[in-house]
Amino acid sequence: MNTNNAQPNNIPQHVAIIMDGNGRWAKQRGWKRVMGHQNGIAAVRAATETAAQMGVKFLTLYAFSTENWQRSQSEVDALMSLLVDAIEKEVPELQKNKVRLLAIGNMQALPPKVAQKFERAIAQTAGNTGLTLIIALSYSGRWEIVDAAKRLCTKVLSKQLQPNDITEEEFARVLQTSAIPDPDLFIRTGGDQRISNFLLWQLAYTELHFADVLWPDFRREHFVAAIADYQQRERRFGKVNE
Ligand code: IPE
Ligand code: IPE
Ligand code: MG
């Protein structure tokens, strides 16, 4: 596939990425898994810069899933401190590039220090008008849908809403992504072809691209290749294009 042939006029508005393969990247070098996570930061930077340069408006990165809490305590701890470090180091760069930071997921499940760092960075970048970078943290699609169902039940109990008024639009309004358009393009690195409980509701009509590269090696060329692949797709949304 030509990696330099993305067209400037058909850029996906929202790209969502499962950043997978850090552990394997480290293992290939005989290193501890955490080294893979550390080296994944450069790929996050490359993806964010490329997305902004190409005119993508929303970039969602899956950083930590609900299920990832079941990894060893040492790996979870290392990931949490890496998140704190990364946020601290990257905020000036986000400011410079006018990137607005958001987070989705169960922030209450995070160590307070991590949650506070994110809250602060989100507040600091709230006025930025460039790319919106959404980090999915302690996030899973099923968790989000159940959380949304609870909010709807509360609305019904308080008579703000009738059960018959629950439409897809109403449901989407209580999801964490209510202010974010559905992804146009999904990218997963690492070689596995699965969704792993990422944006289950939002991916309904997203184009899927699997990049044969481990996350720490993901760079501009892989992002451009994914966009070029997306631009070859015919999105029908169940209709007939004639
Ligand atoms: C993705 O890389 C990062 C997180 C899930 C936090 P992995 O840690 O899953 O790496 P592999 O898939 O084991 O290689
Ligand atoms: C998905 O990767 C979650 C993140 C990248 C944060 P996993 O490595 O956790 O997914 P599985 O276990 O391969 O499905
Ligand atoms: Mg993995």
mmCIF file of C-alpha atoms and ligand atoms in Angstrom:
data_model
loop_
_atom_site.group_PDB
_atom_site.id
_atom_site.type_symbol
_atom_site.label_atom_id
_atom_site.label_comp_id
_atom_site.label_asym_id
_atom_site.label_seq_id
_atom_site.Cartn_x
_atom_site.Cartn_y
_atom_site.Cartn_z
ATOM 1 C CA MET A 1 0.000 0.000 0.000
ATOM 2 C CA ASN A 2 1.269 3.461 -0.875
ATOM 3 C CA THR A 3 1.757 5.306 2.378
ATOM 4 C CA ASN A 4 1.900 8.789 0.940
ATOM 5 C CA ASN A 5 -1.298 8.904 -1.034
ATOM 6 C CA ALA A 6 -3.843 10.101 1.515
ATOM 7 C CA GLN A 7 -6.133 12.672 -0.113
ATOM 8 C CA PRO A 8 -6.527 15.991 1.706
ATOM 9 C CA ASN A 9 -10.262 16.180 0.981
ATOM 10 C CA ASN A 10 -11.538 13.011 2.676
ATOM 11 C CA ILE A 11 -9.931 13.042 6.112
ATOM 12 C CA PRO A 12 -11.828 11.139 8.827
ATOM 13 C CA GLN A 13 -13.251 13.493 11.397
ATOM 14 C CA HIS A 14 -12.672 11.069 14.276
ATOM 15 C CA VAL A 15 -9.979 8.364 14.493
ATOM 16 C CA ALA A 16 -10.009 5.877 17.395
ATOM 17 C CA ILE A 17 -6.956 3.725 18.120
ATOM 18 C CA ILE A 18 -6.334 0.587 20.185
ATOM 19 C CA MET A 19 -2.656 1.005 21.015
ATOM 20 C CA ASP A 20 -1.703 -2.673 21.344
ATOM 21 C CA GLY A 21 1.532 -4.634 21.324
ATOM 22 C CA ASN A 22 3.667 -2.844 23.914
ATOM 23 C CA GLY A 23 4.377 -5.987 25.928
ATOM 24 C CA ARG A 24 5.400 -7.992 22.872
ATOM 25 C CA TRP A 25 7.630 -5.159 21.638
ATOM 26 C CA ALA A 26 9.541 -5.250 24.923
ATOM 27 C CA LYS A 27 9.642 -9.048 25.054
ATOM 28 C CA GLN A 28 11.202 -9.190 21.566
ATOM 29 C CA ARG A 29 14.099 -7.234 23.027
ATOM 30 C CA GLY A 30 14.325 -9.314 26.194
ATOM 31 C CA TRP A 31 13.042 -6.365 28.228
ATOM 32 C CA LYS A 32 10.291 -6.042 30.830
ATOM 33 C CA ARG A 33 6.770 -5.277 29.567
ATOM 34 C CA VAL A 34 6.827 -1.830 31.127
ATOM 35 C CA MET A 35 9.622 -0.823 28.721
ATOM 36 C CA GLY A 36 7.127 -1.346 25.942
ATOM 37 C CA HIS A 37 4.675 1.031 27.621
ATOM 38 C CA GLN A 38 7.428 3.610 28.088
ATOM 39 C CA ASN A 39 8.389 3.395 24.447
ATOM 40 C CA GLY A 40 4.745 3.718 23.453
ATOM 41 C CA ILE A 41 4.776 7.405 24.415
ATOM 42 C CA ALA A 42 6.718 8.336 21.254
ATOM 43 C CA ALA A 43 4.002 6.652 19.208
ATOM 44 C CA VAL A 44 1.293 8.617 21.070
ATOM 45 C CA ARG A 45 3.164 11.795 20.172
ATOM 46 C CA ALA A 46 3.496 10.760 16.520
ATOM 47 C CA ALA A 47 -0.198 9.857 16.271
ATOM 48 C CA THR A 48 -1.300 13.113 17.895
ATOM 49 C CA GLU A 49 0.953 15.273 15.703
ATOM 50 C CA THR A 50 0.006 13.488 12.509
ATOM 51 C CA ALA A 51 -3.700 13.636 13.310
ATOM 52 C CA ALA A 52 -3.479 17.372 13.970
ATOM 53 C CA GLN A 53 -1.427 18.031 10.824
ATOM 54 C CA MET A 54 -3.807 16.034 8.628
ATOM 55 C CA GLY A 55 -6.874 17.834 9.907
ATOM 56 C CA VAL A 56 -8.417 15.055 12.020
ATOM 57 C CA LYS A 57 -10.668 16.766 14.578
ATOM 58 C CA PHE A 58 -10.989 14.011 17.229
ATOM 59 C CA LEU A 59 -8.441 11.343 18.169
ATOM 60 C CA THR A 60 -9.379 8.732 20.787
ATOM 61 C CA LEU A 61 -6.618 6.563 22.243
ATOM 62 C CA TYR A 62 -7.372 3.442 24.286
ATOM 63 C CA ALA A 63 -4.803 3.661 27.077
ATOM 64 C CA PHE A 64 -6.190 1.349 29.766
ATOM 65 C CA SER A 65 -9.236 -0.929 29.760
ATOM 66 C CA THR A 66 -11.502 -2.023 32.614
ATOM 67 C CA GLU A 67 -10.068 -5.509 32.091
ATOM 68 C CA ASN A 68 -6.463 -4.247 32.306
ATOM 69 C CA TRP A 69 -6.954 -3.860 36.094
ATOM 70 C CA GLN A 70 -6.552 -7.648 36.180
ATOM 71 C CA ARG A 71 -2.893 -7.458 35.130
ATOM 72 C CA SER A 72 -0.151 -7.840 37.743
ATOM 73 C CA GLN A 73 -0.053 -5.142 40.403
ATOM 74 C CA SER A 74 3.436 -4.132 39.267
ATOM 75 C CA GLU A 75 2.325 -3.619 35.660
ATOM 76 C CA VAL A 76 -0.771 -1.645 36.753
ATOM 77 C CA ASP A 77 1.345 0.529 39.063
ATOM 78 C CA ALA A 78 3.926 1.129 36.333
ATOM 79 C CA LEU A 79 1.191 2.118 33.867
ATOM 80 C CA MET A 80 -0.398 4.510 36.361
ATOM 81 C CA SER A 81 2.875 6.271 37.124
ATOM 82 C CA LEU A 82 3.691 6.424 33.431
ATOM 83 C CA LEU A 83 0.344 8.166 32.857
ATOM 84 C CA VAL A 84 1.149 10.746 35.511
ATOM 85 C CA ASP A 85 4.617 11.385 34.007
ATOM 86 C CA ALA A 86 3.312 11.530 30.448
ATOM 87 C CA ILE A 87 0.599 14.033 31.295
ATOM 88 C CA GLU A 88 3.056 16.236 33.132
ATOM 89 C CA LYS A 89 5.580 16.175 30.293
ATOM 90 C CA GLU A 90 3.160 16.485 27.400
ATOM 91 C CA VAL A 91 0.870 19.321 28.535
ATOM 92 C CA PRO A 92 3.178 22.113 27.249
ATOM 93 C CA GLU A 93 3.312 20.377 23.866
ATOM 94 C CA LEU A 94 -0.486 20.024 23.844
ATOM 95 C CA GLN A 95 -0.794 23.739 24.590
ATOM 96 C CA LYS A 96 1.655 24.646 21.846
ATOM 97 C CA ASN A 97 -0.306 22.587 19.317
ATOM 98 C CA LYS A 98 -3.690 23.855 20.608
ATOM 99 C CA VAL A 99 -4.782 20.312 21.522
ATOM 100 C CA ARG A 100 -7.799 19.994 23.820
ATOM 101 C CA LEU A 101 -7.533 16.996 26.149
ATOM 102 C CA LEU A 102 -10.526 14.926 27.305
ATOM 103 C CA ALA A 103 -10.835 11.585 29.102
ATOM 104 C CA ILE A 104 -13.496 8.902 29.017
ATOM 105 C CA GLY A 105 -13.816 5.988 31.400
ATOM 106 C CA ASN A 106 -14.370 5.353 35.062
ATOM 107 C CA MET A 107 -12.172 8.094 36.529
ATOM 108 C CA GLN A 108 -13.320 7.149 40.043
ATOM 109 C CA ALA A 109 -11.511 3.826 39.682
ATOM 110 C CA LEU A 110 -8.168 5.563 39.101
ATOM 111 C CA PRO A 111 -5.680 6.374 41.847
ATOM 112 C CA PRO A 112 -6.547 9.943 42.978
ATOM 113 C CA LYS A 113 -3.198 11.276 41.781
ATOM 114 C CA VAL A 114 -3.827 10.067 38.235
ATOM 115 C CA ALA A 115 -7.394 11.403 38.206
ATOM 116 C CA GLN A 116 -6.222 14.792 39.521
ATOM 117 C CA LYS A 117 -3.468 15.122 36.905
ATOM 118 C CA PHE A 118 -5.962 14.424 34.160
ATOM 119 C CA GLU A 119 -8.565 16.797 35.578
ATOM 120 C CA ARG A 120 -5.968 19.516 35.730
ATOM 121 C CA ALA A 121 -4.664 18.946 32.216
ATOM 122 C CA ILE A 122 -8.243 18.823 30.900
ATOM 123 C CA ALA A 123 -9.014 22.157 32.564
ATOM 124 C CA GLN A 124 -5.752 23.717 31.319
ATOM 125 C CA THR A 125 -6.410 22.742 27.702
ATOM 126 C CA ALA A 126 -10.181 23.317 27.723
ATOM 127 C CA GLY A 127 -9.946 26.495 25.653
ATOM 128 C CA ASN A 128 -7.819 24.987 22.885
ATOM 129 C CA THR A 129 -9.419 24.947 19.467
ATOM 130 C CA GLY A 130 -7.291 22.409 17.559
ATOM 131 C CA LEU A 131 -7.449 18.621 17.746
ATOM 132 C CA THR A 132 -9.491 17.078 20.562
ATOM 133 C CA LEU A 133 -7.457 14.229 22.090
ATOM 134 C CA ILE A 134 -9.603 11.794 24.070
ATOM 135 C CA ILE A 135 -7.848 9.292 26.335
ATOM 136 C CA ALA A 136 -9.885 6.205 27.239
ATOM 137 C CA LEU A 137 -8.785 5.290 30.742
ATOM 138 C CA SER A 138 -10.259 2.564 32.908
ATOM 139 C CA TYR A 139 -12.724 2.445 30.056
ATOM 140 C CA SER A 140 -14.762 -0.322 28.483
ATOM 141 C CA GLY A 141 -17.676 -0.114 26.099
ATOM 142 C CA ARG A 142 -19.915 -2.323 28.235
ATOM 143 C CA TRP A 143 -19.114 -0.290 31.344
ATOM 144 C CA GLU A 144 -20.074 2.894 29.480
ATOM 145 C CA ILE A 145 -23.351 1.424 28.198
ATOM 146 C CA VAL A 146 -24.343 0.155 31.655
ATOM 147 C CA ASP A 147 -23.433 3.563 33.112
ATOM 148 C CA ALA A 148 -25.645 5.221 30.489
ATOM 149 C CA ALA A 149 -28.517 2.837 31.329
ATOM 150 C CA LYS A 150 -28.265 3.880 34.981
ATOM 151 C CA ARG A 151 -28.490 7.556 34.008
ATOM 152 C CA LEU A 152 -31.563 6.873 31.898
ATOM 153 C CA CYS A 153 -33.201 4.938 34.751
ATOM 154 C CA THR A 154 -32.577 7.894 37.055
ATOM 155 C CA LYS A 155 -34.196 10.237 34.528
ATOM 156 C CA VAL A 156 -37.215 7.944 34.254
ATOM 157 C CA LEU A 157 -37.551 7.619 38.031
ATOM 158 C CA SER A 158 -37.483 11.389 38.416
ATOM 159 C CA LYS A 159 -40.064 11.659 35.620
ATOM 160 C CA GLN A 160 -37.775 13.710 33.379
ATOM 161 C CA LEU A 161 -38.206 11.008 30.764
ATOM 162 C CA GLN A 162 -40.809 8.404 29.757
ATOM 163 C CA PRO A 163 -39.537 4.925 28.812
ATOM 164 C CA ASN A 164 -41.096 5.401 25.381
ATOM 165 C CA ASP A 165 -39.036 8.545 24.867
ATOM 166 C CA ILE A 166 -35.805 6.535 24.956
ATOM 167 C CA THR A 167 -34.485 6.741 21.424
ATOM 168 C CA GLU A 168 -31.000 6.102 20.057
ATOM 169 C CA GLU A 169 -30.371 9.834 20.218
ATOM 170 C CA GLU A 170 -31.506 9.990 23.853
ATOM 171 C CA PHE A 171 -29.292 7.024 24.700
ATOM 172 C CA ALA A 172 -26.268 8.584 22.955
ATOM 173 C CA ARG A 173 -26.847 11.759 24.965
ATOM 174 C CA VAL A 174 -26.072 9.966 28.248
ATOM 175 C CA LEU A 175 -22.952 8.213 26.958
ATOM 176 C CA GLN A 176 -19.605 9.740 27.911
ATOM 177 C CA THR A 177 -19.027 10.541 24.253
ATOM 178 C CA SER A 178 -22.214 12.610 23.920
ATOM 179 C CA ALA A 179 -20.312 15.632 22.598
ATOM 180 C CA ILE A 180 -18.061 13.606 20.280
ATOM 181 C CA PRO A 181 -19.048 12.308 16.818
ATOM 182 C CA ASP A 182 -18.778 8.537 16.243
ATOM 183 C CA PRO A 183 -15.360 7.409 14.956
ATOM 184 C CA ASP A 184 -15.011 7.233 11.174
ATOM 185 C CA LEU A 185 -11.831 5.169 11.367
ATOM 186 C CA PHE A 186 -10.690 2.590 13.926
ATOM 187 C CA ILE A 187 -7.048 1.490 13.990
ATOM 188 C CA ARG A 188 -5.660 -1.406 16.029
ATOM 189 C CA THR A 189 -1.957 -2.137 16.118
ATOM 190 C CA GLY A 190 -0.342 -5.325 17.400
ATOM 191 C CA GLY A 191 -1.838 -7.846 14.962
ATOM 192 C CA ASP A 192 -4.983 -8.928 16.788
ATOM 193 C CA GLN A 193 -8.238 -8.289 14.948
ATOM 194 C CA ARG A 194 -10.724 -7.606 17.726
ATOM 195 C CA ILE A 195 -12.491 -4.730 19.454
ATOM 196 C CA SER A 196 -11.564 -5.689 23.067
ATOM 197 C CA ASN A 197 -14.496 -3.810 24.622
ATOM 198 C CA PHE A 198 -13.557 -0.457 23.060
ATOM 199 C CA LEU A 199 -16.275 1.981 21.893
ATOM 200 C CA LEU A 200 -18.957 -0.689 21.356
ATOM 201 C CA TRP A 201 -21.867 1.670 20.747
ATOM 202 C CA GLN A 202 -19.911 4.221 18.730
ATOM 203 C CA LEU A 203 -18.150 1.790 16.357
ATOM 204 C CA ALA A 204 -21.419 0.642 14.745
ATOM 205 C CA TYR A 205 -20.469 1.995 11.290
ATOM 206 C CA THR A 206 -16.772 2.730 11.752
ATOM 207 C CA GLU A 207 -14.263 1.525 9.146
ATOM 208 C CA LEU A 208 -11.786 -0.926 10.731
ATOM 209 C CA HIS A 209 -8.070 -0.905 9.927
ATOM 210 C CA PHE A 210 -5.594 -3.345 11.459
ATOM 211 C CA ALA A 211 -2.002 -2.118 11.321
ATOM 212 C CA ASP A 212 0.639 -4.836 11.317
ATOM 213 C CA VAL A 213 2.978 -2.992 13.663
ATOM 214 C CA LEU A 214 3.501 -3.084 17.419
ATOM 215 C CA TRP A 215 2.382 0.164 19.074
ATOM 216 C CA PRO A 216 5.857 1.506 20.075
ATOM 217 C CA ASP A 217 6.825 1.350 16.357
ATOM 218 C CA PHE A 218 3.697 3.200 15.146
ATOM 219 C CA ARG A 219 4.665 6.388 13.305
ATOM 220 C CA ARG A 220 3.346 8.952 10.826
ATOM 221 C CA GLU A 221 3.636 6.548 7.849
ATOM 222 C CA HIS A 222 1.341 4.007 9.555
ATOM 223 C CA PHE A 223 -1.221 6.691 10.335
ATOM 224 C CA VAL A 224 -1.135 7.984 6.766
ATOM 225 C CA ALA A 225 -1.459 4.405 5.454
ATOM 226 C CA ALA A 226 -4.530 3.860 7.635
ATOM 227 C CA ILE A 227 -6.114 7.046 6.286
ATOM 228 C CA ALA A 228 -5.295 6.061 2.704
ATOM 229 C CA ASP A 229 -6.953 2.680 3.363
ATOM 230 C CA TYR A 230 -10.003 4.437 4.845
ATOM 231 C CA GLN A 231 -10.251 6.602 1.736
ATOM 232 C CA GLN A 232 -10.629 3.479 -0.435
ATOM 233 C CA ARG A 233 -13.700 2.334 1.477
ATOM 234 C CA GLU A 234 -17.257 2.870 0.328
ATOM 235 C CA ARG A 235 -19.323 3.748 3.381
ATOM 236 C CA ARG A 236 -22.900 2.709 2.723
ATOM 237 C CA PHE A 237 -24.491 2.819 6.198
ATOM 238 C CA GLY A 238 -26.883 0.092 5.098
ATOM 239 C CA LYS A 239 -28.038 1.977 2.035
ATOM 240 C CA VAL A 240 -27.391 1.305 -1.653
ATOM 241 C CA ASN A 241 -25.059 3.666 -3.504
ATOM 242 C CA GLU A 242 -26.563 3.999 -6.958
HETATM 243 C C1 IPE B 1 -1.169 -2.265 25.031
HETATM 244 O O1 IPE B 1 -0.096 -3.146 25.001
HETATM 245 C C2 IPE B 1 -1.151 -1.340 26.218
HETATM 246 C C3 IPE B 1 -2.148 -1.652 27.263
HETATM 247 C C4 IPE B 1 -3.048 -2.573 27.181
HETATM 248 C C5 IPE B 1 -2.099 -0.858 28.466
HETATM 249 P P1 IPE B 1 -0.117 -4.521 25.780
HETATM 250 O O2 IPE B 1 0.404 -4.301 27.150
HETATM 251 O O3 IPE B 1 -1.467 -5.137 25.712
HETATM 252 O O4 IPE B 1 0.930 -5.348 24.924
HETATM 253 P P2 IPE B 1 0.776 -6.850 24.419
HETATM 254 O O5 IPE B 1 -0.519 -6.925 23.680
HETATM 255 O O6 IPE B 1 0.809 -7.721 25.604
HETATM 256 O O7 IPE B 1 1.947 -7.042 23.506
HETATM 257 C C1 IPE B 2 -6.779 -3.459 24.527
HETATM 258 O O1 IPE B 2 -5.619 -4.214 24.544
HETATM 259 C C2 IPE B 2 -6.742 -2.381 25.571
HETATM 260 C C3 IPE B 2 -5.770 -1.318 25.373
HETATM 261 C C4 IPE B 2 -4.935 -1.188 24.364
HETATM 262 C C5 IPE B 2 -5.755 -0.308 26.395
HETATM 263 P P1 IPE B 2 -5.502 -5.576 25.377
HETATM 264 O O2 IPE B 2 -4.134 -6.074 25.158
HETATM 265 O O3 IPE B 2 -5.935 -5.318 26.775
HETATM 266 O O4 IPE B 2 -6.588 -6.480 24.668
HETATM 267 P P2 IPE B 2 -6.675 -8.060 24.509
HETATM 268 O O5 IPE B 2 -6.498 -8.645 25.861
HETATM 269 O O6 IPE B 2 -5.586 -8.465 23.586
HETATM 270 O O7 IPE B 2 -8.018 -8.312 23.904
HETATM 271 MG MG MG B 3 -2.372 -6.327 24.362
#
